[in-house]
Coordinates of C-alpha atoms in Angstrom, one line a residue:
M1 CA 34.6 3.6 -29.7
S2 CA 38.2 3.6 -27.8
M3 CA 39.6 2.1 -24.2
E4 CA 39.5 5.3 -22.4
D5 CA 36.5 6.2 -24.2
L6 CA 34.7 2.0 -22.6
Q7 CA 36.2 3.0 -19.9
R8 CA 34.0 6.3 -18.8
F9 CA 30.6 5.0 -20.4
I10 CA 30.8 2.1 -17.5
Q11 CA 31.8 4.3 -15.0
F12 CA 28.8 6.4 -16.3
L13 CA 27.3 3.3 -16.0
G14 CA 28.3 3.1 -12.7
G15 CA 27.8 6.1 -11.0
L16 CA 24.3 5.9 -12.4
G17 CA 23.8 1.9 -9.9
M18 CA 24.9 3.8 -7.3
F19 CA 22.7 7.3 -7.8
L20 CA 18.9 4.8 -8.9
Y21 CA 20.5 2.6 -5.1
G22 CA 20.8 5.9 -3.5
M23 CA 17.4 7.3 -4.4
D24 CA 16.1 3.8 -3.6
R25 CA 18.0 3.7 -0.4
M26 CA 16.3 7.1 0.5
A27 CA 12.8 6.4 -0.5
D28 CA 13.0 3.8 1.6
G29 CA 13.8 4.7 5.0
L30 CA 11.5 7.2 4.4
Q31 CA 8.4 5.4 4.1
K32 CA 10.4 3.1 7.3
S33 CA 9.9 6.8 9.4
A34 CA 6.9 7.7 8.0
G35 CA 5.0 4.3 8.9
H36 CA 1.4 5.1 10.7
K37 CA 1.6 8.0 9.0
M38 CA 1.6 7.4 6.2
Q39 CA -1.5 5.4 6.3
Q40 CA -2.8 8.0 8.0
L41 CA -2.4 10.2 4.7
L42 CA -5.1 7.9 2.8
G43 CA -7.2 8.4 6.0
A44 CA -7.8 11.7 5.8
L45 CA -8.4 11.5 1.7
T46 CA -12.4 12.6 0.8
E47 CA -14.0 14.3 -2.3
N48 CA -12.2 17.3 -1.9
R49 CA -9.7 16.7 -5.1
I50 CA -7.2 20.0 -3.2
M51 CA -6.7 16.8 -0.8
G52 CA -5.7 14.7 -2.7
I53 CA -3.5 16.8 -4.3
L54 CA -1.6 17.2 -1.4
L55 CA -1.6 14.0 -1.0
G56 CA 0.1 12.8 -4.0
T57 CA 2.6 15.0 -3.5
G58 CA 2.9 14.2 -0.2
I59 CA 3.1 10.5 -1.2
T60 CA 5.7 11.2 -4.1
A61 CA 8.0 14.1 -1.5
I62 CA 8.8 10.8 0.3
I63 CA 8.4 7.6 -2.1
F64 CA 10.7 10.1 -4.8
S65 CA 8.6 8.2 -7.9
S66 CA 6.0 9.9 -9.3
S67 CA 5.4 6.6 -11.2
A68 CA 6.1 4.4 -8.0
T69 CA 2.3 6.6 -7.3
T70 CA 0.9 6.2 -9.3
V71 CA 1.0 2.5 -10.2
M72 CA 0.0 2.7 -6.6
V73 CA -3.0 4.7 -7.7
V74 CA -3.7 2.4 -10.2
G75 CA -3.9 -0.5 -7.7
F76 CA -6.4 1.5 -5.1
V77 CA -8.6 2.3 -7.5
N78 CA -8.2 -1.5 -8.8
A79 CA -9.0 -2.2 -5.2
G80 CA -12.1 -0.6 -4.7
I81 CA -9.9 1.7 -2.5
L82 CA -10.3 5.3 -4.7
N83 CA -12.8 5.9 -6.4
L84 CA -11.8 8.9 -10.5
S85 CA -12.4 11.3 -8.7
Q86 CA -10.2 10.9 -5.1
A87 CA -7.9 9.4 -7.9
V88 CA -7.3 12.0 -10.6
G89 CA -6.1 14.2 -7.5
I90 CA -3.9 12.5 -5.8
I91 CA -1.5 11.9 -10.1
M92 CA -1.8 15.9 -10.4
G93 CA 0.2 16.0 -7.0
A94 CA 2.4 12.9 -7.5
N95 CA 3.9 15.2 -10.6
I96 CA 4.1 18.4 -8.3
G97 CA 5.9 16.0 -5.5
T98 CA 8.4 14.2 -8.3
T99 CA 10.3 18.1 -8.7
V100 CA 11.8 17.1 -5.4
T101 CA 13.8 15.4 -6.6
S102 CA 15.1 17.3 -9.3
W103 CA 16.3 20.6 -6.5
I104 CA 18.2 17.3 -4.7
V105 CA 19.6 17.1 -8.0
S106 CA 20.5 20.3 -7.9
I107 CA 21.5 20.9 -4.4
N108 CA 25.0 21.1 -5.6
E109 CA 25.3 24.4 -7.1
W110 CA 22.9 26.4 -4.8
G111 CA 26.8 26.7 -3.1
E112 CA 30.6 25.8 -2.5
M113 CA 29.7 23.7 0.7
L114 CA 26.7 21.5 -0.3
K115 CA 29.6 20.3 -3.4
P116 CA 29.2 15.8 -3.4
E117 CA 33.0 15.1 -2.8
L118 CA 32.1 18.2 0.3
F119 CA 29.7 16.0 2.2
S120 CA 28.7 12.9 0.4
P121 CA 31.7 10.8 2.2
V122 CA 30.5 12.7 5.5
L123 CA 27.0 11.3 5.1
I124 CA 27.7 8.0 3.9
V125 CA 29.6 7.6 6.7
V126 CA 27.7 9.0 9.7
G127 CA 24.6 6.9 8.2
A128 CA 26.8 3.9 8.5
L129 CA 28.0 4.5 12.3
L130 CA 24.1 4.6 12.8
G131 CA 23.2 1.8 11.0
F132 CA 25.7 -0.4 12.1
L133 CA 25.9 0.4 15.7
S134 CA 22.6 2.0 17.1
K135 CA 19.6 -0.2 18.7
S136 CA 17.0 2.4 17.7
G137 CA 14.7 1.5 14.8
K138 CA 14.1 5.0 14.2
R139 CA 18.1 6.2 14.4
K140 CA 18.7 2.8 11.9
Q141 CA 16.6 4.4 9.5
T142 CA 18.3 8.0 9.5
G143 CA 21.1 6.2 8.8
E144 CA 19.9 4.9 5.6
I145 CA 18.2 8.3 4.4
L146 CA 21.8 9.4 5.4
V147 CA 23.4 6.7 3.8
G148 CA 20.3 6.8 1.0
F149 CA 21.7 10.3 -0.6
G150 CA 25.4 10.4 0.3
L151 CA 25.9 7.6 -2.5
L152 CA 23.1 9.3 -5.1
F153 CA 24.9 12.2 -5.0
L154 CA 28.2 10.2 -5.3
G155 CA 26.5 8.3 -8.4
L156 CA 25.6 12.0 -9.5
D157 CA 29.8 13.0 -9.0
F158 CA 30.6 9.8 -10.8
M159 CA 28.4 10.7 -13.8
S160 CA 29.5 14.8 -13.8
G161 CA 33.3 13.4 -13.9
C162 CA 32.1 11.7 -17.2
A163 CA 30.6 13.1 -18.7
A164 CA 32.5 16.6 -18.3
V165 CA 35.2 15.1 -20.9
Y166 CA 32.4 15.4 -23.3
R167 CA 30.6 18.6 -23.0
T168 CA 32.6 20.2 -25.8
N169 CA 31.3 17.0 -27.9
P170 CA 31.6 18.6 -31.3
V171 CA 28.9 15.1 -31.9
L172 CA 27.5 15.4 -29.0
L173 CA 26.4 19.4 -28.8
H174 CA 25.8 18.9 -32.5
I175 CA 22.7 16.7 -31.8
F176 CA 21.7 18.4 -28.3
T177 CA 20.6 21.7 -30.6
F178 CA 19.3 19.5 -33.0
L179 CA 17.1 17.6 -30.5
G180 CA 16.6 21.2 -29.6
E181 CA 15.1 22.0 -32.8
K182 CA 12.9 19.9 -33.9
P183 CA 10.9 20.6 -30.2
L184 CA 8.9 16.8 -32.3
L185 CA 12.2 15.1 -31.9
G186 CA 13.2 16.3 -28.2
V187 CA 10.0 15.1 -26.8
A188 CA 10.2 11.8 -28.5
A189 CA 13.9 11.5 -26.4
G190 CA 12.9 11.9 -23.2
L191 CA 10.0 10.2 -23.3
F192 CA 12.2 7.4 -24.9
V193 CA 14.4 7.4 -21.7
T194 CA 12.5 7.9 -19.8
C195 CA 10.3 5.1 -20.0
L196 CA 13.4 3.2 -21.0
I197 CA 14.5 3.7 -17.8
Q198 CA 11.0 3.2 -16.2
S199 CA 11.7 6.7 -13.5
S200 CA 11.1 10.9 -14.4
S201 CA 13.2 11.5 -11.1
V202 CA 16.2 9.1 -12.7
S203 CA 16.0 10.9 -16.1
V204 CA 15.7 14.5 -14.8
G205 CA 18.4 13.8 -13.1
I206 CA 20.1 13.0 -15.7
L207 CA 19.7 15.7 -18.2
Q208 CA 20.5 18.0 -15.5
V209 CA 24.3 16.1 -15.1
L210 CA 24.5 17.0 -18.7
A211 CA 22.9 20.4 -17.5
L212 CA 26.0 20.4 -15.2
N213 CA 28.4 19.8 -18.0
G214 CA 27.3 22.5 -19.9
M215 CA 25.9 20.4 -22.8
V216 CA 22.1 21.8 -22.8
N217 CA 21.2 24.2 -24.2
W218 CA 17.1 26.2 -23.2
Q219 CA 15.8 25.0 -25.9
T220 CA 17.1 21.1 -25.9
A221 CA 15.9 21.1 -22.1
V222 CA 12.1 22.0 -22.5
F223 CA 11.6 19.3 -24.4
I224 CA 13.4 16.7 -23.0
N225 CA 11.4 17.6 -19.6
L226 CA 7.9 17.8 -21.9
G227 CA 8.6 14.0 -23.3
Q228 CA 9.9 13.1 -19.7
N229 CA 6.9 13.8 -17.7
I230 CA 4.8 12.0 -20.3
G231 CA 7.4 8.8 -20.0
S232 CA 6.8 8.9 -16.7
C233 CA 2.9 7.2 -17.4
A234 CA 4.9 4.6 -19.2
A235 CA 4.4 2.1 -15.7
A236 CA 1.2 3.0 -14.7
L237 CA -0.1 1.8 -17.9
H238 CA 2.3 -0.4 -17.8
S239 CA 1.2 -2.2 -14.6
S240 CA -2.6 -1.2 -15.5
V241 CA -2.3 -5.1 -17.9
G242 CA -4.5 -7.0 -15.9
A243 CA -6.9 -4.6 -14.5
N244 CA -10.2 -4.4 -14.2
A245 CA -11.5 -0.7 -16.7
T246 CA -11.7 1.2 -13.4
G247 CA -7.2 1.2 -13.2
K248 CA -6.9 1.7 -17.2
R249 CA -8.9 4.1 -15.9
A250 CA -7.2 5.8 -14.0
A251 CA -3.4 5.4 -16.0
V252 CA -5.1 7.2 -19.0
I253 CA -5.9 10.5 -17.0
H254 CA -3.0 10.2 -16.3
L255 CA -1.6 10.0 -20.0
L256 CA -4.0 12.6 -20.6
F257 CA -3.0 15.5 -17.9
N258 CA 0.5 14.7 -18.5
L259 CA 0.0 15.4 -22.9
A260 CA -2.1 17.9 -22.5
G261 CA -0.2 19.4 -20.2
A262 CA 3.0 19.1 -22.5
M263 CA 0.8 20.8 -25.9
V264 CA 0.1 24.0 -24.0
F265 CA 3.7 24.4 -23.3
G266 CA 5.3 22.6 -26.3
V267 CA 3.5 24.9 -28.0
I268 CA 4.2 27.9 -25.7
M269 CA 7.8 27.1 -25.2
A270 CA 8.2 26.8 -29.3
A271 CA 6.7 30.7 -29.6
V272 CA 8.9 32.3 -26.7
F273 CA 12.1 29.9 -28.5
R274 CA 11.4 31.7 -32.1
W275 CA 10.7 35.3 -30.8
N276 CA 13.9 34.8 -28.9
P277 CA 16.8 32.8 -30.3
A278 CA 19.7 34.1 -27.8
F279 CA 17.3 32.4 -25.6
A280 CA 17.0 29.7 -26.5
A281 CA 20.6 28.9 -27.9
A282 CA 21.8 29.3 -24.3
S283 CA 23.0 26.9 -21.5
V284 CA 21.2 25.6 -18.6
N285 CA 22.0 25.1 -15.2
S286 CA 20.5 21.5 -12.9
V287 CA 19.1 24.1 -11.2
E288 CA 17.4 25.9 -14.0
I289 CA 16.2 22.8 -14.8
S290 CA 14.4 22.0 -11.5
I291 CA 12.5 26.0 -11.8
F292 CA 11.1 25.5 -15.6
H293 CA 10.6 21.2 -14.2
T294 CA 8.6 22.3 -11.2
V295 CA 7.0 25.5 -13.1
F296 CA 5.3 22.6 -15.3
N297 CA 3.4 20.5 -13.2
V298 CA 2.5 23.6 -10.4
S299 CA 1.4 25.0 -13.8
N300 CA -0.4 21.4 -15.2
T301 CA -2.1 21.3 -11.9
I302 CA -3.5 25.2 -11.7
L303 CA -4.3 24.9 -15.7
L304 CA -6.4 21.4 -15.6
Y305 CA -7.6 21.1 -12.1
P306 CA -10.8 22.6 -13.0
F307 CA -11.6 20.0 -16.2
A308 CA -10.6 16.7 -13.9
G309 CA -14.0 15.7 -14.3
L310 CA -13.3 15.9 -17.7
L311 CA -10.6 13.8 -17.8
V312 CA -12.6 11.3 -15.8
K313 CA -15.6 11.7 -18.3
A314 CA -12.3 11.0 -21.1
S315 CA -11.1 7.6 -19.8
G316 CA -14.6 6.3 -19.4
I317 CA -15.1 7.8 -23.9
L318 CA -11.0 5.6 -23.7
V319 CA -12.0 3.0 -22.0
K320 CA -15.0 0.8 -22.0
D321 CA -15.9 -0.8 -19.0
D322 CA -15.2 -4.5 -19.3
G323 CA -17.8 -6.0 -16.8
Q324 CA -15.8 -6.7 -13.5
Q325 CA -17.1 -3.2 -12.1
K326 CA -20.1 -5.3 -11.5
E327 CA -20.2 -6.7 -8.1
C328 CA -22.8 -9.0 -8.5
T329 CA -20.4 -10.8 -10.7
L330 CA -18.1 -11.1 -7.7
D331 CA -18.3 -13.7 -5.2
S332 CA -16.8 -12.5 -1.9
T333 CA -13.1 -13.9 -2.8
D334 CA -13.0 -12.8 -5.7
E335 CA -13.7 -9.2 -4.4
M336 CA -11.5 -9.3 -1.8
K337 CA -8.5 -10.7 -4.4
R338 CA -8.9 -7.6 -6.1
H339 CA -8.5 -5.3 -2.3
L340 CA -5.6 -6.9 -1.6
D341 CA -3.7 -5.8 -5.1
R342 CA -0.4 -6.5 -6.0
R343 CA 0.2 -2.7 -6.9
I344 CA 0.3 -1.5 -3.5
L345 CA 2.6 -3.7 -2.3
D346 CA 5.0 -1.5 -2.8
T347 CA 4.4 0.8 -0.1
P348 CA 3.7 -1.6 2.6
S349 CA 2.1 0.7 5.3
F350 CA -0.8 1.1 2.6
A351 CA -0.9 -2.7 2.0
I352 CA -1.4 -3.2 5.5
E353 CA -3.6 -1.1 5.3
G354 CA -5.7 -2.7 3.2
V355 CA -5.0 -6.3 4.5
S356 CA -6.0 -5.0 8.1
H357 CA -9.8 -3.6 6.5
E358 CA -9.8 -7.5 5.1
V359 CA -9.0 -9.3 7.8
V360 CA -11.5 -7.4 9.8
N361 CA -13.6 -8.6 6.8
M362 CA -12.8 -12.0 7.7
G363 CA -14.0 -11.9 11.6
Y364 CA -16.9 -10.6 10.6
A365 CA -17.8 -13.5 8.4
A366 CA -16.7 -15.3 11.5
L367 CA -19.6 -13.8 13.3
H368 CA -21.6 -14.8 10.8
N369 CA -20.6 -18.0 11.1
F370 CA -21.8 -18.5 14.8
D371 CA -24.8 -17.3 14.6
L372 CA -26.0 -19.4 11.8
A373 CA -24.3 -22.6 14.2
A374 CA -26.7 -20.6 17.2
Q375 CA -29.3 -20.9 15.2
V376 CA -28.3 -24.3 13.8
L377 CA -27.7 -25.8 17.8
L378 CA -30.1 -23.8 19.7
K379 CA -33.3 -23.8 17.3
D380 CA -32.1 -27.3 16.2
D381 CA -32.7 -25.6 12.6
T382 CA -30.6 -28.3 11.5
G383 CA -31.1 -27.6 7.1
E384 CA -28.7 -24.5 9.0
A385 CA -25.6 -26.8 9.4
V386 CA -24.9 -26.8 5.1
Q387 CA -24.1 -23.2 5.2
V388 CA -22.0 -22.7 8.7
N389 CA -20.1 -25.1 6.5
K390 CA -20.6 -22.9 3.1
M391 CA -19.1 -20.5 5.1
E392 CA -16.6 -22.4 7.0
Q393 CA -15.2 -23.0 2.9
K394 CA -15.8 -19.8 2.5
I395 CA -13.3 -18.4 5.8
D396 CA -11.1 -20.9 4.7
D397 CA -10.4 -19.3 1.2
Y398 CA -9.8 -16.5 2.8
E399 CA -7.2 -18.0 5.3
K400 CA -4.9 -18.8 1.9
I401 CA -5.7 -15.5 0.4
L402 CA -4.9 -13.9 3.5
T403 CA -2.3 -15.3 4.5
D404 CA -0.5 -15.2 0.2
Y405 CA -0.7 -10.8 1.0
L406 CA 0.6 -11.1 4.3
I407 CA 4.2 -13.5 3.3
K408 CA 4.5 -10.8 0.3
I409 CA 4.3 -8.1 3.0
S410 CA 6.5 -9.6 5.5
N411 CA 8.5 -9.9 2.5
Q412 CA 9.2 -6.5 2.2
S413 CA 11.2 -3.4 3.6
L414 CA 9.6 -2.4 7.1
N415 CA 10.2 -1.1 10.1
E416 CA 9.9 -2.6 13.7
E417 CA 5.9 -1.1 13.9
Q418 CA 5.4 -3.0 11.1
H419 CA 6.5 -5.6 11.6
L420 CA 4.7 -5.9 14.6
I421 CA 1.1 -5.3 12.9
V422 CA 2.0 -8.2 10.1
K423 CA 3.2 -10.8 12.8
N424 CA -0.2 -10.2 14.5
L425 CA -2.5 -10.3 11.4
F426 CA -1.2 -14.1 10.8
Y427 CA -2.2 -15.1 13.8
I428 CA -5.5 -12.9 13.9
V429 CA -6.4 -14.3 10.8
S430 CA -5.5 -18.0 12.0
D431 CA -7.8 -17.4 15.1
F432 CA -10.8 -16.2 12.8
E433 CA -10.1 -19.2 10.8
R434 CA -10.4 -20.9 14.8
I435 CA -13.1 -19.4 15.1
S436 CA -14.9 -20.6 12.4
D437 CA -13.4 -24.3 13.0
H438 CA -15.9 -24.1 16.6
C439 CA -18.6 -22.9 15.1
E440 CA -18.8 -26.1 12.8
N441 CA -18.0 -27.9 15.2
L442 CA -20.9 -26.9 17.5
S443 CA -23.1 -27.7 13.6
E444 CA -21.9 -30.7 14.1
L445 CA -23.1 -31.2 17.7
A446 CA -26.6 -30.2 16.3
V447 CA -26.7 -32.3 13.7
E448 CA -25.7 -35.3 16.4
K449 CA -27.9 -34.1 19.1
A450 CA -30.8 -34.5 16.3
K451 CA -30.0 -37.4 14.7
R452 CA -30.6 -38.7 18.3
N453 CA -33.3 -37.3 19.3
I454 CA -31.6 -35.4 21.9
V455 CA -33.0 -32.8 24.3
F456 CA -32.0 -30.2 26.2
S457 CA -33.1 -29.8 30.0
E458 CA -35.0 -25.9 30.2
D459 CA -32.0 -25.4 32.4
A460 CA -29.6 -26.9 29.8
D461 CA -30.8 -24.6 27.2
R462 CA -31.0 -21.8 29.6
E463 CA -27.4 -22.1 29.9
L464 CA -26.1 -22.2 26.4
R465 CA -28.4 -20.1 24.7
E466 CA -26.9 -18.0 27.6
M467 CA -22.9 -19.2 26.5
F468 CA -23.2 -17.8 23.4
H469 CA -24.9 -14.2 23.9
A470 CA -21.5 -14.2 27.2
V471 CA -19.6 -15.0 23.7
R472 CA -20.8 -13.7 21.1
S473 CA -20.1 -10.0 23.1
S474 CA -17.0 -11.4 23.1
V475 CA -15.6 -12.3 19.5
E476 CA -18.0 -8.7 18.7
H477 CA -16.2 -6.5 21.1
A478 CA -12.4 -8.8 19.8
I479 CA -13.6 -7.8 15.4
K480 CA -14.3 -4.0 16.4
A481 CA -10.4 -3.9 18.7
K482 CA -9.1 -5.2 15.7
E483 CA -11.1 -2.5 13.4
T484 CA -10.9 1.0 15.4
A485 CA -8.1 0.2 17.9
D486 CA -10.1 1.4 20.7
M487 CA -8.8 0.1 24.1
T488 CA -12.2 -0.4 25.5
E489 CA -13.3 -2.6 23.2
V490 CA -9.9 -4.1 24.3
R491 CA -10.9 -3.7 27.4
A492 CA -14.6 -4.8 26.7
V493 CA -13.3 -8.7 25.5
V494 CA -11.6 -9.0 28.6
R495 CA -14.3 -8.4 30.9
S496 CA -17.1 -10.8 28.3
E497 CA -13.4 -13.6 28.7
E498 CA -13.6 -13.3 32.2
L499 CA -17.9 -13.6 32.0
V500 CA -17.2 -16.8 29.6
D501 CA -14.4 -18.6 31.6
N502 CA -16.8 -18.3 35.0
L503 CA -20.2 -18.9 33.0
E504 CA -18.0 -22.4 31.5
E505 CA -16.8 -23.5 35.3
E506 CA -20.1 -22.7 36.4
F507 CA -22.6 -24.6 33.9
R508 CA -20.0 -27.6 33.6
E509 CA -20.5 -27.4 37.9
R510 CA -24.0 -27.3 37.7
H511 CA -24.2 -30.1 34.0
I512 CA -22.0 -32.8 37.0
G513 CA -24.7 -32.2 39.3
R514 CA -26.8 -33.2 36.9
L515 CA -25.9 -35.8 36.4
S516 CA -25.4 -37.2 39.7
A517 CA -29.0 -36.4 40.3
Q518 CA -30.5 -38.1 36.8
T519 CA -32.3 -35.1 35.2
C520 CA -30.0 -36.2 32.4
Q521 CA -29.0 -38.6 30.7
P522 CA -25.9 -39.3 30.1
E523 CA -25.4 -38.3 26.4
N524 CA -27.6 -35.6 26.9
G525 CA -23.9 -34.5 28.6
V526 CA -21.7 -35.6 26.3
I527 CA -23.4 -33.1 23.4
Y528 CA -23.7 -30.2 26.2
L529 CA -19.9 -30.5 27.4
D530 CA -18.8 -30.7 24.2
A531 CA -21.0 -27.9 23.0
L532 CA -19.3 -25.8 26.1
N533 CA -16.0 -25.9 25.6
N534 CA -15.9 -25.1 22.1
L535 CA -17.8 -21.8 23.4
E536 CA -15.0 -21.1 25.6
R537 CA -12.3 -22.1 23.1
I538 CA -14.1 -19.3 20.8
S539 CA -13.7 -16.7 23.5
D540 CA -10.2 -17.9 24.1
H541 CA -9.4 -16.7 20.4
A542 CA -11.2 -13.8 20.5
H543 CA -9.2 -12.5 24.5
N544 CA -5.6 -13.4 21.7
I545 CA -7.0 -11.1 19.0
A546 CA -7.9 -8.5 21.4
G547 CA -4.1 -9.1 23.0
F548 CA -2.4 -8.2 20.1
V549 CA -4.3 -5.1 19.3
R550 CA -2.9 -3.7 22.8
D551 CA -0.1 -4.7 21.5
E552 CA 0.1 -2.6 19.3
M553 CA -1.2 0.2 20.8

């Protein structure tokens, strides 16, 4: 290799780097702009497979990678958020969504004004100005998208310029012709490059760059493209290592789907090329590759849609149960870890949705501990104190798991709204943990009360019951406020908190009156006042949670 060839190769790699970075910036900006809408997409998903296809297409169009979408699907299935029937539709849609990138790459063949050298610098300048000068988060995200778009096409221009020199190179032309004449080798080449790059969108883009310079014929392009579609399964298969059997099956479904399509289209196109050798040897351009790529993925989805159930069954035959699906073998902390799957982190909107659900579950666990503490103190059932301690330990574990996951989410690229939600979730997790701490305090007070043979007066007992009822209402409404984002629930917490504050002040004064009248022993009063104080603090934490929910509305 001459020095000039080495220089062109380095420039080609530099162009590829700009292409990859630009695509990443575009996807990142689009994800930030979509924000909460991405979460709504998941919420709209039902057993309707067509809805799943639309969802998979939409997500892939936003994040520019069918591999990333299917990796995320493996995570959802592994976490129990999706079942395999729902996953099939999303996987089919992901293959359609990935065609968006190929159409973007081919845009420079749509007209002279769309040549990268003309509009790429303009996009980069406008995007950079928006990013640096705008205070609005939305405008900054638009700037990020424009810069990514510009860099993507600048990278394509670099790669195309380097490849143009070799358009008449007899060695390269012979290689591409040979790959076309040997379909299995063509498929293997596309498969290898895609597995190496870990992105079918990028490998298809490279093929289009070569096609731009007239280096690829139809026969070669088709078989390489079929291999690229199979290669897009590599990321999901690799990601499924360590997943449960259901998660592995989702990755296998993606492989079976693409393999079946490649085999059917491979046979059809081989027959077409044999029948029409002139067409097989004709040069293909990037727009025509986009057309074939789109026709293949849409037709494959239509063809295999009726057999989705068979794909699920086939995945079950290939991947046997590993015993992890039996939820009875898992305790709740294991379930929470499984639900907070690391594969979902690359799509922060969905990761936030998942962790929010688990925070609500932590809230209900804290409420259960509150009910246990009430039983210990009000019914003198000190045997339940052990259960309160166990639940408190479990809630401490929840706090650690959720906090660790929230830290990982906060290290992702988030928009302003998502930053606020994650920050508030940190605080809400802490508030639920503090509620459980106070429940443990109440349980310890009950045990101390039993040791000293303390018996509350009828008035004190009635007041504590009323206080417990008001505080429970406050906590329950706070959990529902977080669960439903309903302002009615937030207002209910505010009303309950006001009632609790008033009751605490009133009951404290009554207690002082009883002490003055010597109808209550001082040692009884210490337990009573500490219980009031813990209950009032629990209500304060519920009020904090409602405040964080209100901030997000």
